[in-house]
């Protein structure tokens, strides 16, 4: 299973999906505490949503979390993902004998995580990294029932996936509004840490719209809810709920020097989850709206030496570094150096907040963007576009070849990687590419010695290979680690 790690300030950011191939050693910590009530300053009447108010000093009022726990624990499931052993054929070059093929057989791998039932007919939301490479997905309910799940769709950019199990009248967790969360508000993390089912931990919202640098893909969305509710390996895909038992986030990562809980966990806000789930159910893929900019926090830009004495007119907002050719922002007149401070009247203080806001829209939607230029505020209307630069609907089967999806690299990304051309594998499902060992993020440079510049080039190379006598795809490109790799894929059975 995928293990997402990144060192930040000597702490390890760990995707909290448990994988037997990734965990070398672990310690099961027994917690014998039976406390299920926390105390906060309060009145004799519980405050809605667990929000705090200004209260006389010395008054303490219990907030009962048992109701929220009981409402959610039965709708949070245990997920086991299985990657079957497979034979890989790799094209190699021998100095004496020239090109030849070698076969490698891998061992089966297993991973564990959590999921949340969001509809009575069996739709389950979880993390993409929980099921990313799975050939089989098994779901176990809190009452012990076991189901085989179907993958409806997934979105690597938000680390979310939607599953479906057959049945009716399943327990569910209703959606809440993560926008309404307040700092210091009590929340529960519900999941299956260390492969232990139906565990509940309590904490508070420590921060919102937190960008932690855990994803390397430039298209990924990071705007996490930070909480000190304990989140561990196996909690990935579990529920973060408020005291009313409403889903306000999907637990996704933890911050730790050891790989186990040591301070903070991070959850994907329910506002993003709701939009992604809706798209996956309707289209099988996410309709990703793009503003058409690359940016950074104004606070980060102000820290640069060349900007120490500059007055941008604001200390908050998303600073526009680059614009996408043909993107909505450029067409509306937004320029590099502008600072976006609001979208449709919603204040934007950071780049993460801007991403979290835009991801809720679909291509073709028009939004009112407020920005600061030369210390003056301006407002323009921007039509959002998809990753292909238009407003068309992208369905699951579009650009689906050999069990994989592809995306063209922008001019900015090509320049950043010092490439003249290339097409990136954006998702890998069951099929020959996955069997060959090609993973998401692999950049295809050539197929059968022909440069790949567009998704159409991949389709044409595939069709040409099927018509050829050999019926073999020789794929060369770059791995996620930047290494050159070559694959030979036979098409006889296709």
Short mmCIF file of C-alpha atoms in Angstrom, two decimals:
data_model
loop_
_atom_site.label_atom_id
_atom_site.label_comp_id
_atom_site.label_asym_id
_atom_site.label_seq_id
_atom_site.Cartn_x
_atom_site.Cartn_y
_atom_site.Cartn_z
CA UNK A 1 0.00 0.00 0.00
CA UNK A 2 1.02 3.56 -0.49
CA UNK A 3 2.83 5.12 2.43
CA UNK A 4 2.89 8.89 2.22
CA UNK A 5 5.63 10.46 4.28
CA UNK A 6 7.36 13.81 4.36
CA UNK A 7 9.76 15.28 6.92
CA UNK A 8 8.70 18.68 8.22
CA UNK A 9 10.48 20.20 11.20
CA UNK A 10 11.88 16.79 12.09
CA UNK A 11 8.38 15.31 12.30
CA UNK A 12 7.02 12.59 10.03
CA UNK A 13 3.73 13.12 8.22
CA UNK A 14 2.24 9.67 7.71
CA UNK A 15 -0.79 8.60 5.68
CA UNK A 16 -2.63 6.64 8.33
CA UNK A 17 -3.53 3.54 6.35
CA UNK A 18 -2.09 0.40 7.94
CA UNK A 19 -0.13 -1.79 5.54
CA UNK A 20 1.68 -4.99 6.45
CA UNK A 21 4.28 -4.23 3.81
CA UNK A 22 4.98 -0.81 5.28
CA UNK A 23 4.88 -1.43 9.03
CA UNK A 24 8.13 -2.96 10.29
CA UNK A 25 7.18 -2.92 13.97
CA UNK A 26 4.28 -1.59 15.96
CA UNK A 27 3.25 -1.32 19.57
CA UNK A 28 -0.35 -1.87 20.66
CA UNK A 29 -1.12 0.50 23.50
CA UNK A 30 -3.98 -0.52 25.77
CA UNK A 31 -6.17 2.28 27.03
CA UNK A 32 -8.20 1.25 30.07
CA UNK A 33 -9.87 4.63 30.51
CA UNK A 34 -13.66 4.43 30.58
CA UNK A 35 -14.21 8.19 30.43
CA UNK A 36 -16.71 9.22 27.78
CA UNK A 37 -17.45 12.75 28.95
CA UNK A 38 -15.25 15.81 28.60
CA UNK A 39 -15.60 19.04 30.52
CA UNK A 40 -15.55 22.54 29.09
CA UNK A 41 -16.70 25.86 30.48
CA UNK A 42 -20.45 25.97 29.91
CA UNK A 43 -23.93 26.75 31.08
CA UNK A 44 -26.60 24.38 32.26
CA UNK A 45 -27.81 24.12 28.64
CA UNK A 46 -25.49 22.36 26.17
CA UNK A 47 -24.32 24.67 23.40
CA UNK A 48 -25.23 23.64 19.81
CA UNK A 49 -22.39 22.06 17.82
CA UNK A 50 -20.09 22.07 20.81
CA UNK A 51 -19.30 25.76 20.26
CA UNK A 52 -17.92 27.71 23.19
CA UNK A 53 -19.26 30.97 24.55
CA UNK A 54 -18.02 33.57 27.00
CA UNK A 55 -18.91 32.23 30.43
CA UNK A 56 -18.33 33.12 34.08
CA UNK A 57 -15.01 31.81 35.36
CA UNK A 58 -15.14 28.70 37.51
CA UNK A 59 -18.23 27.22 35.84
CA UNK A 60 -17.67 23.79 34.28
CA UNK A 61 -20.32 21.91 32.34
CA UNK A 62 -19.95 18.37 30.96
CA UNK A 63 -20.47 17.82 27.23
CA UNK A 64 -21.69 14.28 26.66
CA UNK A 65 -20.04 12.68 23.61
CA UNK A 66 -21.69 9.28 23.97
CA UNK A 67 -24.59 10.23 21.69
CA UNK A 68 -22.28 11.24 18.83
CA UNK A 69 -20.23 8.08 19.32
CA UNK A 70 -23.30 5.83 19.28
CA UNK A 71 -24.66 7.55 16.17
CA UNK A 72 -21.46 7.07 14.18
CA UNK A 73 -19.59 3.97 15.34
CA UNK A 74 -21.92 1.55 13.50
CA UNK A 75 -21.56 3.46 10.21
CA UNK A 76 -17.73 3.45 10.21
CA UNK A 77 -16.40 0.29 8.58
CA UNK A 78 -13.15 -1.66 8.46
CA UNK A 79 -11.55 -1.96 5.01
CA UNK A 80 -9.12 -4.65 3.93
CA UNK A 81 -7.50 -4.16 0.54
CA UNK A 82 -5.66 -6.97 -1.21
CA UNK A 83 -3.07 -6.66 -3.96
CA UNK A 84 -2.68 -10.02 -5.66
CA UNK A 85 0.74 -11.31 -6.61
CA UNK A 86 1.42 -10.84 -10.30
CA UNK A 87 4.00 -11.49 -12.95
CA UNK A 88 5.75 -8.48 -14.46
CA UNK A 89 7.50 -8.53 -17.81
CA UNK A 90 10.34 -6.03 -18.11
CA UNK A 91 12.30 -5.21 -21.24
CA UNK A 92 16.04 -5.17 -20.49
CA UNK A 93 19.19 -4.78 -22.54
CA UNK A 94 22.02 -7.30 -22.26
CA UNK A 95 25.47 -6.24 -23.49
CA UNK A 96 26.09 -9.60 -25.19
CA UNK A 97 22.61 -10.69 -26.26
CA UNK A 98 20.88 -7.35 -26.84
CA UNK A 99 17.24 -6.65 -25.86
CA UNK A 100 15.44 -9.37 -23.94
CA UNK A 101 12.46 -9.80 -21.61
CA UNK A 102 12.56 -10.93 -17.98
CA UNK A 103 9.66 -11.87 -15.73
CA UNK A 104 9.28 -11.10 -12.02
CA UNK A 105 6.62 -12.49 -9.64
CA UNK A 106 5.51 -10.37 -6.68
CA UNK A 107 3.96 -11.56 -3.41
CA UNK A 108 0.38 -10.64 -2.34
CA UNK A 109 0.10 -7.55 -0.14
CA UNK A 110 -2.60 -6.46 2.29
CA UNK A 111 -3.57 -3.10 3.72
CA UNK A 112 -6.12 -1.90 6.25
CA UNK A 113 -8.08 1.29 6.72
CA UNK A 114 -11.50 2.69 7.50
CA UNK A 115 -14.52 3.97 5.61
CA UNK A 116 -17.77 5.81 6.30
CA UNK A 117 -21.20 4.69 5.09
CA UNK A 118 -22.94 7.80 3.76
CA UNK A 119 -26.13 6.29 2.30
CA UNK A 120 -28.52 3.54 3.34
CA UNK A 121 -27.96 1.73 0.01
CA UNK A 122 -24.28 1.14 0.76
CA UNK A 123 -22.13 3.97 -0.59
CA UNK A 124 -18.91 4.29 1.40
CA UNK A 125 -16.33 7.08 1.30
CA UNK A 126 -12.69 6.38 2.20
CA UNK A 127 -9.19 7.58 1.34
CA UNK A 128 -7.75 6.92 -2.09
CA UNK A 129 -4.48 5.72 -0.55
CA UNK A 130 -6.39 3.00 1.33
CA UNK A 131 -7.52 1.29 -1.90
CA UNK A 132 -5.07 2.75 -4.44
CA UNK A 133 -3.50 -0.50 -5.63
CA UNK A 134 -6.20 -2.93 -4.46
CA UNK A 135 -7.38 -5.82 -6.60
CA UNK A 136 -9.97 -6.81 -3.98
CA UNK A 137 -11.69 -4.66 -1.36
CA UNK A 138 -13.35 -6.26 1.67
CA UNK A 139 -15.59 -4.28 4.02
CA UNK A 140 -16.45 -5.39 7.56
CA UNK A 141 -19.26 -3.67 9.44
CA UNK A 142 -19.29 -3.07 13.18
CA UNK A 143 -21.83 -5.89 13.57
CA UNK A 144 -19.44 -8.38 11.93
CA UNK A 145 -21.01 -8.61 8.48
CA UNK A 146 -18.49 -8.84 5.64
CA UNK A 147 -19.01 -7.54 2.09
CA UNK A 148 -17.00 -7.34 -1.12
CA UNK A 149 -16.93 -3.72 -2.24
CA UNK A 150 -16.96 -2.27 -5.74
CA UNK A 151 -14.83 0.79 -6.50
CA UNK A 152 -17.19 3.40 -7.96
CA UNK A 153 -14.52 6.01 -8.53
CA UNK A 154 -11.57 7.76 -6.96
CA UNK A 155 -9.81 11.12 -6.94
CA UNK A 156 -6.08 11.06 -6.14
CA UNK A 157 -5.93 14.86 -6.02
CA UNK A 158 -8.14 14.97 -2.92
CA UNK A 159 -7.17 11.49 -1.66
CA UNK A 160 -10.79 10.32 -1.71
CA UNK A 161 -12.51 7.21 -3.10
CA UNK A 162 -16.12 6.02 -3.28
CA UNK A 163 -17.05 2.36 -2.73
CA UNK A 164 -20.37 0.48 -2.99
CA UNK A 165 -21.60 -2.61 -1.16
CA UNK A 166 -24.87 -4.42 -1.90
CA UNK A 167 -27.67 -4.15 0.62
CA UNK A 168 -30.25 -1.83 2.16
CA UNK A 169 -30.87 0.07 5.37
CA UNK A 170 -27.23 0.39 6.36
CA UNK A 171 -26.42 2.75 9.25
CA UNK A 172 -25.12 6.10 7.99
CA UNK A 173 -23.33 9.23 9.13
CA UNK A 174 -25.09 12.41 7.90
CA UNK A 175 -23.01 15.18 6.36
CA UNK A 176 -22.24 18.26 8.43
CA UNK A 177 -20.79 21.59 7.31
CA UNK A 178 -17.05 21.82 7.96
CA UNK A 179 -17.20 25.55 7.19
CA UNK A 180 -19.08 26.01 10.46
CA UNK A 181 -16.37 24.37 12.59
CA UNK A 182 -14.78 26.66 15.14
CA UNK A 183 -11.29 26.46 16.61
CA UNK A 184 -11.53 24.68 19.95
CA UNK A 185 -14.73 22.85 19.01
CA UNK A 186 -14.93 19.25 20.20
CA UNK A 187 -14.78 16.49 17.57
CA UNK A 188 -14.59 12.70 17.54
CA UNK A 189 -12.32 10.56 15.35
CA UNK A 190 -13.98 7.22 14.58
CA UNK A 191 -12.09 4.40 12.86
CA UNK A 192 -10.04 1.22 13.09
CA UNK A 193 -6.54 2.06 14.35
CA UNK A 194 -3.98 -0.79 14.40
CA UNK A 195 -6.63 -3.02 12.77
CA UNK A 196 -8.81 -2.68 15.90
CA UNK A 197 -12.44 -2.10 14.96
CA UNK A 198 -14.81 0.58 16.19
CA UNK A 199 -12.50 2.90 18.11
CA UNK A 200 -13.44 6.45 19.15
CA UNK A 201 -11.13 9.25 20.30
CA UNK A 202 -11.97 12.83 21.24
CA UNK A 203 -10.17 16.13 20.71
CA UNK A 204 -10.67 19.66 19.48
CA UNK A 205 -10.28 21.45 16.17
CA UNK A 206 -6.75 22.84 16.35
CA UNK A 207 -6.59 24.59 12.97
CA UNK A 208 -8.38 24.81 9.62
CA UNK A 209 -7.24 25.06 5.99
CA UNK A 210 -3.91 23.54 6.98
CA UNK A 211 -1.42 22.80 4.17
CA UNK A 212 1.17 20.28 5.35
CA UNK A 213 3.02 19.35 2.15
CA UNK A 214 2.15 15.65 2.32
CA UNK A 215 1.27 15.32 -1.39
CA UNK A 216 3.89 15.76 -4.09
CA UNK A 217 1.48 16.14 -7.02
CA UNK A 218 1.13 19.84 -7.91
CA UNK A 219 -2.56 19.27 -8.72
CA UNK A 220 -3.37 17.88 -5.26
CA UNK A 221 -5.65 19.75 -2.89
CA UNK A 222 -4.46 20.28 0.68
CA UNK A 223 -6.73 22.15 3.07
CA UNK A 224 -6.91 19.92 6.13
CA UNK A 225 -8.78 20.21 9.41
CA UNK A 226 -6.16 19.77 12.12
CA UNK A 227 -7.24 18.03 15.34
CA UNK A 228 -5.63 16.62 18.46
CA UNK A 229 -8.07 13.68 18.50
CA UNK A 230 -5.83 10.61 18.35
CA UNK A 231 -5.46 9.27 14.79
CA UNK A 232 -3.26 6.24 14.07
CA UNK A 233 -2.41 3.70 11.38
CA UNK A 234 -5.71 2.25 10.16
CA UNK A 235 -7.73 5.41 10.86
CA UNK A 236 -7.38 6.49 7.22
CA UNK A 237 -10.81 6.96 5.68
CA UNK A 238 -12.55 7.10 9.06
CA UNK A 239 -14.96 9.77 10.23
CA UNK A 240 -14.29 13.07 11.97
CA UNK A 241 -17.64 14.09 13.49
CA UNK A 242 -18.93 16.94 15.61
CA UNK A 243 -20.82 16.47 18.87
CA UNK A 244 -24.08 16.12 16.93
CA UNK A 245 -22.70 13.06 15.12
CA UNK A 246 -22.39 14.84 11.76
CA UNK A 247 -19.56 14.09 9.34
CA UNK A 248 -17.26 17.11 9.17
CA UNK A 249 -14.16 15.39 7.77
CA UNK A 250 -12.48 12.21 6.56
CA UNK A 251 -9.37 11.35 8.60
CA UNK A 252 -6.38 11.11 6.31
CA UNK A 253 -2.97 11.72 7.91
CA UNK A 254 -1.13 12.06 11.19
CA UNK A 255 1.89 14.03 12.33
CA UNK A 256 4.35 11.90 14.23
CA UNK A 257 8.07 11.16 14.66
CA UNK A 258 7.30 7.43 15.04
CA UNK A 259 4.41 6.66 12.68
CA UNK A 260 1.90 6.56 15.56
CA UNK A 261 -0.11 9.32 17.19
CA UNK A 262 2.04 11.95 18.88
CA UNK A 263 0.15 15.21 18.58
CA UNK A 264 -1.99 16.04 15.57
CA UNK A 265 -4.15 14.39 12.94
CA UNK A 266 -5.49 15.83 9.70
CA UNK A 267 -8.88 15.37 8.03
CA UNK A 268 -10.29 16.31 4.62
CA UNK A 269 -13.17 18.83 5.13
CA UNK A 270 -16.70 17.58 4.48
CA UNK A 271 -17.32 20.42 2.02
CA UNK A 272 -14.71 18.85 -0.28
CA UNK A 273 -15.89 15.29 0.45
CA UNK A 274 -19.50 16.10 -0.45
CA UNK A 275 -18.53 17.60 -3.83
CA UNK A 276 -16.16 14.74 -4.75
CA UNK A 277 -18.70 12.06 -3.77
CA UNK A 278 -21.43 13.77 -5.81
CA UNK A 279 -19.22 13.83 -8.91
CA UNK A 280 -18.06 10.24 -8.51
CA UNK A 281 -21.64 8.99 -8.19
CA UNK A 282 -22.88 10.95 -11.19
CA UNK A 283 -19.92 10.78 -13.60
CA UNK A 284 -17.45 8.24 -12.19
CA UNK A 285 -14.78 10.94 -12.06
CA UNK A 286 -14.39 14.33 -10.41
CA UNK A 287 -15.28 17.43 -12.41
CA UNK A 288 -12.28 19.46 -11.30
CA UNK A 289 -12.75 23.20 -11.73
CA UNK A 290 -9.55 25.15 -12.35
CA UNK A 291 -9.09 28.87 -11.76
CA UNK A 292 -5.97 28.75 -13.94
CA UNK A 293 -3.30 30.04 -11.59
CA UNK A 294 -0.27 28.89 -9.62
CA UNK A 295 0.10 30.72 -6.36
CA UNK A 296 1.42 31.02 -2.84
CA UNK A 297 0.42 32.58 0.48
CA UNK A 298 1.00 36.33 0.66
CA UNK A 299 2.68 35.79 4.03
CA UNK A 300 5.22 33.46 2.38
CA UNK A 301 5.88 35.92 -0.47
CA UNK A 302 6.43 38.77 2.00
CA UNK A 303 9.16 36.74 3.71
CA UNK A 304 11.30 36.72 0.56
CA UNK A 305 14.25 39.07 0.75
CA UNK A 306 13.21 41.06 -2.33
CA UNK A 307 9.78 41.75 -0.80
CA UNK A 308 10.79 42.72 2.76
CA UNK A 309 9.94 46.40 2.33
CA UNK A 310 7.09 46.08 -0.14
CA UNK A 311 3.54 47.10 0.63
CA UNK A 312 1.11 44.75 -1.15
CA UNK A 313 -1.91 46.41 0.43
CA UNK A 314 -2.81 43.20 2.30
CA UNK A 315 -1.12 40.54 4.41
CA UNK A 316 -3.74 37.89 3.60
CA UNK A 317 -4.68 36.20 0.34
CA UNK A 318 -3.34 34.00 -2.44
CA UNK A 319 -0.50 35.60 -4.41
CA UNK A 320 -0.66 34.79 -8.15
CA UNK A 321 2.76 33.51 -9.26
CA UNK A 322 1.88 32.16 -12.72
CA UNK A 323 -1.15 31.93 -14.99
CA UNK A 324 -2.22 28.99 -17.14
CA UNK A 325 -2.40 29.81 -20.83
CA UNK A 326 -6.05 29.90 -21.87
CA UNK A 327 -7.22 29.56 -18.27
CA UNK A 328 -10.19 31.40 -16.83
CA UNK A 329 -8.11 33.75 -14.67
CA UNK A 330 -5.96 34.94 -17.59
CA UNK A 331 -9.04 35.43 -19.78
CA UNK A 332 -10.66 37.55 -17.05
CA UNK A 333 -7.63 39.84 -16.83
CA UNK A 334 -5.98 38.56 -13.66
CA UNK A 335 -2.20 38.99 -13.75
CA UNK A 336 0.85 37.57 -12.02
CA UNK A 337 1.40 39.60 -8.85
CA UNK A 338 -2.30 40.02 -8.11
CA UNK A 339 -3.51 38.88 -4.69
CA UNK A 340 -6.82 37.01 -4.57
CA UNK A 341 -8.69 37.84 -1.36
CA UNK A 342 -12.23 36.53 -1.98
CA UNK A 343 -14.30 34.22 -4.19
CA UNK A 344 -18.04 34.90 -4.46
CA UNK A 345 -17.73 37.06 -1.37
CA UNK A 346 -16.05 34.32 0.71
CA UNK A 347 -12.81 35.61 2.20
CA UNK A 348 -9.61 33.82 1.16
CA UNK A 349 -6.58 34.18 3.43
CA UNK A 350 -4.27 31.48 2.06
CA UNK A 351 -3.64 29.45 -1.09
CA UNK A 352 -5.07 26.39 0.71
CA UNK A 353 -8.31 28.27 1.39
CA UNK A 354 -8.49 29.29 -2.27
CA UNK A 355 -8.06 25.67 -3.37
CA UNK A 356 -10.67 24.48 -0.86
CA UNK A 357 -13.12 27.08 -2.19
CA UNK A 358 -12.59 26.47 -5.92
CA UNK A 359 -12.74 22.65 -5.61
CA UNK A 360 -16.44 22.95 -4.70
CA UNK A 361 -17.31 24.26 -8.17
CA UNK A 362 -17.55 22.52 -11.53
CA UNK A 363 -16.10 23.51 -14.92
CA UNK A 364 -18.36 26.05 -16.58
CA UNK A 365 -19.35 27.70 -13.30
CA UNK A 366 -18.74 31.45 -13.12
CA UNK A 367 -17.34 32.93 -9.93
CA UNK A 368 -16.72 36.49 -8.75
CA UNK A 369 -13.04 36.85 -7.87
CA UNK A 370 -11.87 39.78 -5.76
CA UNK A 371 -8.17 40.64 -5.87
CA UNK A 372 -5.74 43.37 -4.87
CA UNK A 373 -3.51 45.04 -7.46
CA UNK A 374 -1.33 48.06 -6.69
CA UNK A 375 -2.99 48.23 -3.26
CA UNK A 376 -6.42 48.66 -4.89
CA UNK A 377 -9.23 46.09 -4.78
CA UNK A 378 -10.80 44.90 -8.03
CA UNK A 379 -13.48 42.31 -8.87
CA UNK A 380 -13.86 40.24 -12.07
CA UNK A 381 -16.03 37.33 -13.19
CA UNK A 382 -14.10 34.16 -14.03
CA UNK A 383 -15.38 31.12 -15.90
CA UNK A 384 -13.79 28.01 -14.40
CA UNK A 385 -12.41 25.34 -16.76
CA UNK A 386 -11.40 21.68 -16.47
CA UNK A 387 -7.92 20.18 -16.65
CA UNK A 388 -8.17 20.11 -20.47
CA UNK A 389 -8.80 23.85 -20.66
CA UNK A 390 -12.50 23.64 -21.55
CA UNK A 391 -15.83 23.20 -19.78
CA UNK A 392 -16.74 19.72 -21.04
CA UNK A 393 -17.84 16.96 -18.67
CA UNK A 394 -15.10 14.34 -18.17
CA UNK A 395 -16.49 10.88 -17.53
CA UNK A 396 -14.77 7.83 -16.06
CA UNK A 397 -14.41 6.06 -19.40
CA UNK A 398 -12.97 9.11 -21.16
CA UNK A 399 -9.24 8.69 -21.88
CA UNK A 400 -9.44 5.18 -20.36
CA UNK A 401 -6.92 2.92 -22.08
CA UNK A 402 -5.37 -0.28 -20.77
CA UNK A 403 -6.97 0.27 -17.38
CA UNK A 404 -5.44 3.72 -16.83
CA UNK A 405 -6.25 7.39 -17.24
CA UNK A 406 -3.84 9.99 -18.59
CA UNK A 407 -3.39 13.74 -18.44
CA UNK A 408 -1.32 16.13 -20.47
CA UNK A 409 1.43 18.06 -18.72
CA UNK A 410 1.13 21.83 -18.64
CA UNK A 411 3.88 24.01 -20.08
CA UNK A 412 4.80 25.03 -16.52
CA UNK A 413 5.19 21.40 -15.40
CA UNK A 414 7.22 20.47 -18.47
CA UNK A 415 9.53 23.40 -17.81
CA UNK A 416 9.82 22.53 -14.11
CA UNK A 417 10.85 18.95 -14.96
CA UNK A 418 13.08 20.05 -17.87
CA UNK A 419 11.06 18.01 -20.39
CA UNK A 420 10.04 18.78 -23.94
CA UNK A 421 7.07 16.40 -23.96
CA UNK A 422 5.36 13.70 -21.92
CA UNK A 423 1.96 12.40 -20.79
CA UNK A 424 1.36 11.53 -17.14
CA UNK A 425 -0.53 8.48 -15.84
CA UNK A 426 -3.17 10.12 -13.62
CA UNK A 427 -4.84 6.93 -12.37
CA UNK A 428 -4.25 3.18 -12.64
CA UNK A 429 -7.06 0.65 -12.41
CA UNK A 430 -7.19 -3.05 -13.24
CA UNK A 431 -5.46 -3.68 -16.55
CA UNK A 432 -2.20 -4.31 -18.34
CA UNK A 433 -0.43 -1.15 -17.18
CA UNK A 434 -1.05 -2.04 -13.55
CA UNK A 435 0.05 -5.63 -14.19
CA UNK A 436 3.27 -4.34 -15.74
CA UNK A 437 4.02 -2.34 -12.59
CA UNK A 438 3.32 1.16 -13.95
CA UNK A 439 2.08 3.41 -11.15
CA UNK A 440 0.14 6.65 -10.91
CA UNK A 441 2.39 9.61 -11.63
CA UNK A 442 4.56 7.77 -14.18
CA UNK A 443 5.39 10.06 -17.10
CA UNK A 444 5.26 8.35 -20.50
CA UNK A 445 7.87 9.89 -22.79
CA UNK A 446 7.72 7.46 -25.72
CA UNK A 447 5.64 4.51 -26.89
CA UNK A 448 7.26 2.36 -29.56
CA UNK A 449 9.85 5.13 -29.95
CA UNK A 450 7.22 7.79 -30.74
CA UNK A 451 7.16 10.88 -28.46
CA UNK A 452 3.95 11.27 -26.43
CA UNK A 453 2.68 14.85 -26.26
CA UNK A 454 -1.09 14.43 -25.85
CA UNK A 455 -3.59 11.86 -24.60
CA UNK A 456 -4.57 11.31 -28.24
CA UNK A 457 -0.97 10.29 -28.96
CA UNK A 458 -1.30 7.49 -26.38
CA UNK A 459 -4.55 6.31 -27.97
CA UNK A 460 -3.05 6.33 -31.45
CA UNK A 461 0.06 4.45 -30.30
CA UNK A 462 -2.13 1.85 -28.61
CA UNK A 463 -4.29 1.34 -31.72
CA UNK A 464 -1.23 1.15 -33.97
CA UNK A 465 0.36 -1.48 -31.72
CA UNK A 466 -2.83 -3.58 -31.80
CA UNK A 467 -2.75 -3.54 -35.60
CA UNK A 468 0.94 -4.43 -35.76
CA UNK A 469 2.31 -7.93 -36.16
CA UNK A 470 4.10 -7.96 -32.78
CA UNK A 471 1.22 -6.35 -30.81
CA UNK A 472 3.59 -5.04 -28.17
CA UNK A 473 3.78 -1.62 -26.46
CA UNK A 474 7.32 -0.58 -25.59
CA UNK A 475 6.86 2.22 -23.06
CA UNK A 476 9.69 4.42 -21.82
CA UNK A 477 9.40 7.19 -19.28
CA UNK A 478 10.11 8.52 -15.80
CA UNK A 479 9.04 7.07 -12.45
CA UNK A 480 7.83 9.19 -9.51
CA UNK A 481 11.42 9.15 -8.27
CA UNK A 482 12.66 10.60 -11.57
CA UNK A 483 14.34 7.39 -12.77
CA UNK A 484 14.19 6.15 -16.35
CA UNK A 485 12.14 2.98 -16.77
CA UNK A 486 11.10 0.80 -19.71
CA UNK A 487 8.20 -1.65 -20.01
CA UNK A 488 7.15 -4.15 -22.65
CA UNK A 489 3.40 -4.90 -22.67
CA UNK A 490 1.89 -7.57 -24.88
CA UNK A 491 -1.56 -6.88 -26.35
CA UNK A 492 -2.39 -10.34 -27.70
CA UNK A 493 -5.22 -10.87 -25.20
CA UNK A 494 -6.78 -7.43 -25.66
#
